[in-house]
Amino acid sequence: MSDPNVFALGAQGLKLDSEADIGKHTAPLKENTSVTTINFTGNTLGAPACAALAPLFSAQKNLQTAQLADIFTSRLLSEIPPALDSLLTALLPLEKLETVDLSDNAFGLNTVAPLESFLSQHAPLRHLILNNNGLGPEAGIKVANALSALADRKAEARKQRKGVPDLETVVCGRNRLETGSMAAWTRAFQAHRKGIRVVKMVQNGIRPQGIVTLLSLEGLGGCENLEAVDLQDNTFTSLGVQALAAVLPKWKGLRELGLGDLLLGARGMGVVVDALGQGQNQELRVLRVQYNEIDSRAVGKLVQIVQKGALEGLRRAELNGNKFSEDDEGVEKLREILEERKEEKDEDEDGEWGIDELSDLEEESEEDEDVEEEEEERELKAKKVLEDADQEEAANVSQKKDKDVDDLAERIGKTEMV
Protein backbone atom coordinates (compact mmCIF):
# COMPACT_ATOMS: atom_id res chain seq x y z
CA MET A 1 0.00 0.00 0.00
CA SER A 2 1.42 3.39 -0.97
CA ASP A 3 2.16 5.99 1.68
CA PRO A 4 -0.49 8.75 1.47
CA ASN A 5 2.11 11.30 2.59
CA VAL A 6 4.38 10.58 -0.37
CA PHE A 7 3.54 12.16 -3.70
CA ALA A 8 5.45 10.24 -6.36
CA LEU A 9 5.32 11.07 -10.04
CA GLY A 10 8.90 9.98 -10.57
CA ALA A 11 10.47 8.24 -13.57
CA GLN A 12 7.45 8.40 -15.85
CA GLY A 13 9.12 10.40 -18.59
CA LEU A 14 6.26 12.86 -18.80
CA LYS A 15 6.63 16.10 -20.76
CA LEU A 16 4.66 18.64 -18.77
CA ASP A 17 4.71 22.02 -20.46
CA SER A 18 1.65 23.88 -19.23
CA GLU A 19 -0.64 24.36 -16.24
CA ALA A 20 -3.11 22.02 -17.93
CA ASP A 21 -0.45 19.34 -18.40
CA ILE A 22 0.61 19.38 -14.76
CA GLY A 23 -2.95 19.68 -13.53
CA LYS A 24 -3.76 16.19 -14.77
CA HIS A 25 -1.43 14.72 -12.13
CA THR A 26 -1.59 16.98 -9.08
CA ALA A 27 -4.99 16.29 -7.57
CA PRO A 28 -3.42 14.39 -4.63
CA LEU A 29 -1.33 17.45 -3.79
CA LYS A 30 -4.44 19.62 -3.72
CA GLU A 31 -6.37 17.16 -1.57
CA ASN A 32 -3.60 16.40 0.93
CA THR A 33 -1.51 19.18 2.46
CA SER A 34 0.32 16.80 4.82
CA VAL A 35 2.71 15.38 2.22
CA THR A 36 6.23 14.76 3.54
CA THR A 37 7.93 13.73 0.26
CA ILE A 38 7.46 14.88 -3.32
CA ASN A 39 9.13 13.13 -6.22
CA PHE A 40 9.06 14.53 -9.75
CA THR A 41 12.36 12.93 -10.82
CA GLY A 42 12.62 11.86 -14.44
CA ASN A 43 9.90 14.07 -15.90
CA THR A 44 10.54 17.28 -17.79
CA LEU A 45 8.79 20.42 -16.56
CA GLY A 46 8.24 23.66 -18.45
CA ALA A 47 8.15 27.11 -16.82
CA PRO A 48 4.32 27.39 -16.90
CA ALA A 49 4.00 23.93 -15.31
CA CYS A 50 6.43 24.91 -12.56
CA ALA A 51 4.54 28.14 -11.94
CA ALA A 52 1.36 26.09 -11.50
CA LEU A 53 3.15 23.73 -9.11
CA ALA A 54 4.48 26.53 -6.91
CA PRO A 55 1.34 27.18 -4.81
CA LEU A 56 0.84 23.44 -4.36
CA PHE A 57 4.40 23.14 -3.04
CA SER A 58 4.11 26.11 -0.70
CA ALA A 59 0.95 24.63 0.85
CA GLN A 60 2.84 21.53 2.00
CA LYS A 61 3.92 22.72 5.45
CA ASN A 62 5.08 19.23 6.49
CA LEU A 63 7.27 18.64 3.45
CA GLN A 64 10.63 17.10 4.39
CA THR A 65 12.07 15.84 1.10
CA ALA A 66 11.96 17.29 -2.43
CA GLN A 67 13.23 14.94 -5.11
CA LEU A 68 13.58 17.09 -8.21
CA ALA A 69 16.37 15.37 -10.11
CA ASP A 70 16.32 15.29 -13.92
CA ILE A 71 13.30 17.57 -14.37
CA PHE A 72 14.58 19.81 -17.19
CA THR A 73 15.69 17.37 -19.88
CA SER A 74 15.23 18.85 -23.39
CA ARG A 75 14.47 22.31 -21.97
CA LEU A 76 16.15 25.41 -23.37
CA LEU A 77 18.61 27.16 -21.08
CA SER A 78 16.31 30.19 -21.12
CA GLU A 79 13.45 28.07 -19.73
CA ILE A 80 15.31 26.75 -16.70
CA PRO A 81 15.83 29.88 -14.54
CA PRO A 82 12.15 30.93 -14.35
CA ALA A 83 11.03 27.32 -13.89
CA LEU A 84 13.57 26.69 -11.14
CA ASP A 85 12.83 30.02 -9.49
CA SER A 86 9.12 29.18 -9.24
CA LEU A 87 9.84 25.87 -7.52
CA LEU A 88 12.55 27.03 -5.14
CA THR A 89 10.74 30.23 -4.15
CA ALA A 90 7.76 28.07 -3.19
CA LEU A 91 9.95 25.69 -1.19
CA LEU A 92 11.92 28.40 0.62
CA PRO A 93 9.44 29.10 3.47
CA LEU A 94 8.89 25.40 4.30
CA GLU A 95 10.45 24.98 7.73
CA LYS A 96 10.53 21.17 7.70
CA LEU A 97 12.14 20.77 4.28
CA GLU A 98 15.55 19.26 5.04
CA THR A 99 16.45 17.24 1.92
CA VAL A 100 16.71 18.63 -1.62
CA ASP A 101 17.90 16.58 -4.59
CA LEU A 102 18.40 18.53 -7.83
CA SER A 103 20.80 16.16 -9.58
CA ASP A 104 20.97 15.72 -13.36
CA ASN A 105 19.75 19.23 -14.15
CA ALA A 106 21.85 21.72 -16.12
CA PHE A 107 22.81 24.51 -13.73
CA GLY A 108 25.64 26.29 -15.47
CA LEU A 109 26.68 29.87 -14.90
CA ASN A 110 23.66 31.22 -16.79
CA THR A 111 21.08 29.18 -14.85
CA VAL A 112 22.46 28.91 -11.31
CA ALA A 113 21.02 32.15 -9.83
CA PRO A 114 17.75 30.69 -8.41
CA LEU A 115 19.69 27.84 -6.81
CA GLU A 116 22.23 30.26 -5.35
CA SER A 117 19.45 32.35 -3.79
CA PHE A 118 17.68 29.33 -2.29
CA LEU A 119 20.80 27.74 -0.83
CA SER A 120 21.90 30.95 0.87
CA GLN A 121 18.56 31.34 2.66
CA HIS A 122 16.98 27.96 3.41
CA ALA A 123 18.06 27.47 7.04
CA PRO A 124 16.34 24.04 7.47
CA LEU A 125 18.57 22.43 4.81
CA ARG A 126 20.24 19.26 6.11
CA HIS A 127 20.96 17.20 2.98
CA LEU A 128 21.92 18.71 -0.41
CA ILE A 129 22.36 16.49 -3.46
CA LEU A 130 23.68 18.17 -6.60
CA ASN A 131 25.15 15.50 -8.83
CA ASN A 132 25.87 15.94 -12.53
CA ASN A 133 24.68 19.52 -12.93
CA GLY A 134 27.44 20.84 -15.20
CA LEU A 135 28.23 23.68 -12.82
CA GLY A 136 31.81 24.38 -13.83
CA PRO A 137 34.18 26.28 -11.52
CA GLU A 138 32.47 29.69 -11.67
CA ALA A 139 28.97 28.42 -10.88
CA GLY A 140 30.59 26.05 -8.39
CA ILE A 141 32.03 29.06 -6.56
CA LYS A 142 28.57 30.62 -6.43
CA VAL A 143 27.06 27.47 -4.93
CA ALA A 144 29.88 27.20 -2.38
CA ASN A 145 29.53 30.85 -1.41
CA ALA A 146 25.79 30.35 -0.99
CA LEU A 147 26.48 27.50 1.43
CA SER A 148 28.83 29.75 3.38
CA ALA A 149 26.03 32.32 3.62
CA LEU A 150 23.68 29.53 4.71
CA ALA A 151 25.85 28.96 7.79
CA ASP A 152 25.23 32.58 8.79
CA ARG A 153 21.50 32.17 8.20
CA LYS A 154 21.44 29.08 10.42
CA ALA A 155 23.31 30.94 13.15
CA GLU A 156 20.80 33.80 12.98
CA ALA A 157 17.88 31.36 13.26
CA ARG A 158 19.41 29.75 16.34
CA LYS A 159 19.81 33.14 18.00
CA GLN A 160 16.05 33.48 17.55
CA ARG A 161 15.68 30.09 19.28
CA LYS A 162 14.59 28.35 16.09
CA GLY A 163 15.56 24.68 15.93
CA VAL A 164 17.35 24.33 12.61
CA PRO A 165 19.54 21.32 11.76
CA ASP A 166 23.18 21.34 10.76
CA LEU A 167 24.06 20.93 7.10
CA GLU A 168 25.09 17.27 7.23
CA THR A 169 25.31 16.08 3.62
CA VAL A 170 26.83 17.69 0.53
CA VAL A 171 26.92 15.65 -2.66
CA CYS A 172 28.36 17.65 -5.54
CA GLY A 173 29.91 15.20 -7.98
CA ARG A 174 30.41 15.18 -11.74
CA ASN A 175 30.22 18.98 -11.83
CA ARG A 176 33.62 20.08 -13.22
CA LEU A 177 34.31 22.09 -10.06
CA GLU A 178 38.05 21.94 -10.78
CA THR A 179 40.83 23.39 -8.69
CA GLY A 180 39.67 26.97 -9.25
CA SER A 181 36.61 26.60 -7.01
CA MET A 182 38.28 24.73 -4.15
CA ALA A 183 39.06 27.83 -2.05
CA ALA A 184 35.34 28.67 -2.00
CA TRP A 185 34.39 25.08 -1.14
CA THR A 186 36.99 25.07 1.62
CA ARG A 187 35.34 28.12 3.18
CA ALA A 188 31.92 26.51 2.88
CA PHE A 189 33.00 23.34 4.66
CA GLN A 190 34.78 25.36 7.32
CA ALA A 191 31.57 27.30 7.94
CA HIS A 192 29.69 24.03 8.51
CA ARG A 193 32.59 22.11 10.08
CA LYS A 194 30.78 21.05 13.27
CA GLY A 195 27.81 19.47 11.54
CA ILE A 196 29.01 18.15 8.19
CA ARG A 197 28.94 14.34 8.03
CA VAL A 198 28.94 13.33 4.36
CA VAL A 199 30.93 14.90 1.51
CA LYS A 200 30.92 13.33 -1.96
CA MET A 201 32.72 15.25 -4.71
CA VAL A 202 33.59 12.60 -7.30
CA GLN A 203 34.75 13.26 -10.86
CA ASN A 204 35.21 17.01 -10.62
CA GLY A 205 38.54 17.52 -12.38
CA ILE A 206 40.19 18.59 -9.11
CA ARG A 207 43.96 18.57 -9.48
CA PRO A 208 46.56 17.93 -6.75
CA GLN A 209 46.83 21.53 -5.57
CA GLY A 210 43.05 21.76 -5.36
CA ILE A 211 42.98 18.54 -3.33
CA VAL A 212 45.55 20.02 -0.95
CA THR A 213 43.36 23.11 -0.51
CA LEU A 214 40.20 21.07 0.00
CA LEU A 215 41.80 18.76 2.58
CA SER A 216 43.53 21.51 4.55
CA LEU A 217 42.64 22.23 8.17
CA GLU A 218 40.66 25.21 6.85
CA GLY A 219 38.56 22.79 4.79
CA LEU A 220 37.65 19.13 5.23
CA GLY A 221 40.65 18.61 7.47
CA GLY A 222 38.89 20.73 10.07
CA CYS A 223 35.63 18.76 9.82
CA GLU A 224 36.30 16.18 12.50
CA ASN A 225 32.79 14.67 12.52
CA LEU A 226 32.92 13.36 8.96
CA GLU A 227 31.45 9.90 8.41
CA ALA A 228 31.79 9.57 4.62
CA VAL A 229 34.27 11.15 2.21
CA ASP A 230 34.25 10.26 -1.48
CA LEU A 231 36.72 11.98 -3.79
CA GLN A 232 36.95 9.29 -6.48
CA ASP A 233 38.06 10.10 -10.01
CA ASN A 234 39.93 13.33 -9.31
CA THR A 235 43.75 13.58 -9.41
CA PHE A 236 45.79 13.22 -6.21
CA THR A 237 49.39 12.21 -7.05
CA SER A 238 51.91 12.53 -4.20
CA LEU A 239 50.72 16.02 -3.18
CA GLY A 240 47.15 14.94 -2.60
CA VAL A 241 48.18 11.70 -0.92
CA GLN A 242 50.30 13.53 1.66
CA ALA A 243 47.44 15.96 2.36
CA LEU A 244 45.03 13.06 2.87
CA ALA A 245 47.44 11.19 5.12
CA ALA A 246 47.75 14.25 7.35
CA VAL A 247 44.00 14.51 7.98
CA LEU A 248 42.86 10.87 8.04
CA PRO A 249 43.66 10.40 11.76
CA LYS A 250 41.43 13.39 12.56
CA TRP A 251 38.37 11.71 11.06
CA LYS A 252 37.81 9.29 13.91
CA GLY A 253 34.16 8.64 13.04
CA LEU A 254 34.81 7.97 9.35
CA ARG A 255 32.80 5.02 8.05
CA GLU A 256 33.26 5.27 4.28
CA LEU A 257 36.29 6.42 2.27
CA GLY A 258 36.19 6.62 -1.53
CA LEU A 259 39.61 6.91 -3.20
CA GLY A 260 39.05 5.10 -6.49
CA ASP A 261 40.76 6.19 -9.71
CA LEU A 262 42.99 8.86 -8.15
CA LEU A 263 46.38 7.76 -9.54
CA LEU A 264 47.53 6.75 -6.06
CA GLY A 265 50.00 4.10 -7.21
CA ALA A 266 51.57 1.53 -4.90
CA ARG A 267 53.61 4.14 -3.07
CA GLY A 268 50.63 6.46 -2.57
CA MET A 269 48.52 3.57 -1.29
CA GLY A 270 51.32 2.78 1.12
CA VAL A 271 51.14 6.31 2.51
CA VAL A 272 47.36 6.00 2.94
CA VAL A 273 47.75 2.63 4.67
CA ASP A 274 50.37 4.08 7.02
CA ALA A 275 47.90 6.80 8.02
CA LEU A 276 45.11 4.26 8.57
CA GLY A 277 47.59 2.12 10.47
CA GLN A 278 47.74 4.71 13.25
CA GLY A 279 44.51 3.17 14.51
CA GLN A 280 42.46 6.36 14.56
CA ASN A 281 39.87 5.16 12.02
CA GLN A 282 38.36 2.19 13.82
CA GLU A 283 34.86 3.03 12.57
CA LEU A 284 35.86 2.72 8.90
CA ARG A 285 33.62 0.17 7.24
CA VAL A 286 34.08 0.70 3.51
CA LEU A 287 37.36 1.45 1.69
CA ARG A 288 37.20 2.04 -2.07
CA VAL A 289 40.55 2.13 -3.88
CA GLN A 290 39.77 0.71 -7.34
CA TYR A 291 41.81 1.60 -10.45
CA ASN A 292 44.83 3.05 -8.69
CA GLU A 293 47.66 0.84 -10.03
CA ILE A 294 48.01 -0.69 -6.58
CA ASP A 295 50.20 -3.80 -6.50
CA SER A 296 50.30 -6.87 -4.28
CA ARG A 297 52.81 -5.26 -1.93
CA ALA A 298 50.38 -2.45 -1.12
CA VAL A 299 47.58 -4.97 -0.59
CA GLY A 300 49.85 -6.93 1.72
CA LYS A 301 50.53 -3.79 3.72
CA LEU A 302 46.78 -3.19 4.08
CA VAL A 303 46.33 -6.76 5.31
CA GLN A 304 49.05 -6.24 7.92
CA ILE A 305 47.37 -3.26 9.55
CA VAL A 306 44.02 -5.06 9.51
CA GLN A 307 45.59 -8.05 11.25
CA LYS A 308 47.14 -5.75 13.85
CA GLY A 309 43.72 -4.31 14.71
CA ALA A 310 44.06 -0.86 13.11
CA LEU A 311 40.77 -1.17 11.19
CA GLU A 312 38.49 -3.20 13.44
CA GLY A 313 35.33 -1.94 11.74
CA LEU A 314 36.37 -2.70 8.15
CA ARG A 315 33.85 -4.89 6.36
CA ARG A 316 34.20 -3.94 2.68
CA ALA A 317 37.26 -3.32 0.48
CA GLU A 318 36.86 -2.49 -3.23
CA LEU A 319 40.06 -3.31 -5.07
CA ASN A 320 39.12 -4.00 -8.70
CA GLY A 321 41.17 -2.51 -11.54
CA ASN A 322 44.56 -2.72 -9.83
CA LYS A 323 47.79 -4.60 -10.54
CA PHE A 324 47.70 -7.99 -8.85
CA SER A 325 46.16 -11.39 -9.53
CA GLU A 326 42.75 -12.44 -8.30
CA ASP A 327 44.29 -15.23 -6.23
CA ASP A 328 46.91 -12.94 -4.69
CA GLU A 329 47.84 -14.13 -1.20
CA GLY A 330 47.06 -10.78 0.40
CA VAL A 331 43.67 -10.55 -1.33
CA GLU A 332 42.75 -14.04 -0.19
CA LYS A 333 43.76 -13.26 3.38
CA LEU A 334 41.77 -10.02 3.41
CA ARG A 335 38.73 -11.80 1.97
CA GLU A 336 39.02 -14.43 4.71
CA ILE A 337 39.22 -11.79 7.46
CA LEU A 338 36.19 -9.90 6.19
CA GLU A 339 34.14 -13.08 5.84
CA GLU A 340 35.01 -14.04 9.41
CA ARG A 341 33.90 -10.63 10.63
CA LYS A 342 30.56 -10.99 8.90
CA GLU A 343 29.99 -14.40 10.47
CA GLU A 344 30.85 -13.05 13.91
CA LYS A 345 28.05 -10.47 13.79
CA ASP A 346 25.12 -11.68 15.88
CA GLU A 347 22.51 -9.70 14.01
CA ASP A 348 21.92 -8.97 10.33
CA GLU A 349 23.27 -5.58 9.31
CA ASP A 350 22.67 -3.57 6.19
CA GLY A 351 25.51 -2.83 3.80
CA GLU A 352 27.94 -4.75 1.65
CA TRP A 353 30.63 -7.03 3.00
CA GLY A 354 33.80 -8.61 1.66
CA ILE A 355 35.75 -7.73 -1.48
CA ASP A 356 34.21 -6.49 -4.73
CA GLU A 357 34.27 -8.53 -7.93
CA LEU A 358 37.83 -8.50 -9.26
CA SER A 359 36.94 -8.68 -12.95
CA ASP A 360 39.32 -6.08 -14.36
CA LEU A 361 42.73 -6.71 -12.83
CA GLU A 362 46.07 -6.08 -14.49
CA GLU A 363 48.50 -8.71 -13.32
CA GLU A 364 52.01 -7.64 -12.38
CA SER A 365 54.81 -8.39 -14.78
CA GLU A 366 58.51 -8.76 -14.06
CA GLU A 367 58.98 -5.20 -15.26
CA ASP A 368 56.68 -4.00 -12.47
CA GLU A 369 59.17 -5.18 -9.87
CA ASP A 370 61.27 -2.05 -10.30
CA VAL A 371 59.42 0.27 -7.90
CA GLU A 372 61.28 3.43 -8.91
CA GLU A 373 60.56 2.94 -12.61
CA GLU A 374 56.94 2.09 -11.86
CA GLU A 375 56.41 5.25 -9.81
CA GLU A 376 58.14 7.39 -12.43
CA GLU A 377 55.85 5.93 -15.09
CA ARG A 378 52.82 6.65 -12.91
CA GLU A 379 53.88 10.28 -12.40
CA LEU A 380 54.23 10.70 -16.16
CA LYS A 381 50.75 9.25 -16.59
CA ALA A 382 49.44 11.70 -14.01
CA LYS A 383 51.04 14.58 -15.91
CA LYS A 384 49.35 13.40 -19.10
CA VAL A 385 45.98 13.22 -17.30
CA LEU A 386 46.38 16.81 -16.14
CA GLU A 387 47.26 17.96 -19.64
CA ASP A 388 44.24 16.16 -21.08
CA ALA A 389 41.99 17.80 -18.49
CA ASP A 390 42.74 21.19 -20.02
CA GLN A 391 40.89 20.09 -23.13
CA GLU A 392 37.78 18.76 -21.37
CA GLU A 393 36.49 21.77 -19.46
CA ALA A 394 33.80 22.59 -22.00
CA ALA A 395 32.12 19.18 -21.72
CA ASN A 396 28.31 19.12 -21.58
CA VAL A 397 26.35 17.72 -18.66
CA SER A 398 26.16 13.97 -19.03
CA GLN A 399 22.74 12.36 -18.72
CA LYS A 400 24.32 9.24 -17.21
CA LYS A 401 22.92 8.56 -13.74
CA ASP A 402 25.12 7.87 -10.73
CA LYS A 403 23.82 4.79 -8.90
CA ASP A 404 25.74 5.55 -5.68
CA VAL A 405 24.14 9.00 -5.48
CA ASP A 406 20.70 7.60 -6.29
CA ASP A 407 21.11 5.06 -3.50
CA LEU A 408 22.25 7.76 -1.07
CA ALA A 409 19.26 9.95 -1.95
CA GLU A 410 16.92 7.01 -1.38
CA ARG A 411 18.50 6.23 2.02
CA ILE A 412 18.23 9.86 3.12
CA GLY A 413 14.62 10.00 2.00
CA LYS A 414 13.77 6.90 4.01
CA THR A 415 15.53 8.32 7.05
CA GLU A 416 13.60 11.56 6.84
CA MET A 417 10.30 9.69 6.75
CA VAL A 418 11.04 7.74 9.92
Coordinates of C-alpha atoms in Angstrom, one line a residue, residues 9 15-27 30 40 44-56 75:
L9 CA 5.3 11.1 -10.0
K15 CA 6.6 16.1 -20.8
L16 CA 4.7 18.6 -18.8
D17 CA 4.7 22.0 -20.5
S18 CA 1.6 23.9 -19.2
E19 CA -0.6 24.4 -16.2
A20 CA -3.1 22.0 -17.9
D21 CA -0.5 19.3 -18.4
I22 CA 0.6 19.4 -14.8
G23 CA -2.9 19.7 -13.5
K24 CA -3.8 16.2 -14.8
H25 CA -1.4 14.7 -12.1
T26 CA -1.6 17.0 -9.1
A27 CA -5.0 16.3 -7.6
K30 CA -4.4 19.6 -3.7
F40 CA 9.1 14.5 -9.8
T44 CA 10.5 17.3 -17.8
L45 CA 8.8 20.4 -16.6
G46 CA 8.2 23.7 -18.4
A47 CA 8.2 27.1 -16.8
P48 CA 4.3 27.4 -16.9
A49 CA 4.0 23.9 -15.3
C50 CA 6.4 24.9 -12.6
A51 CA 4.5 28.1 -11.9
A52 CA 1.4 26.1 -11.5
L53 CA 3.1 23.7 -9.1
A54 CA 4.5 26.5 -6.9
P55 CA 1.3 27.2 -4.8
L56 CA 0.8 23.4 -4.4
R75 CA 14.5 22.3 -22.0

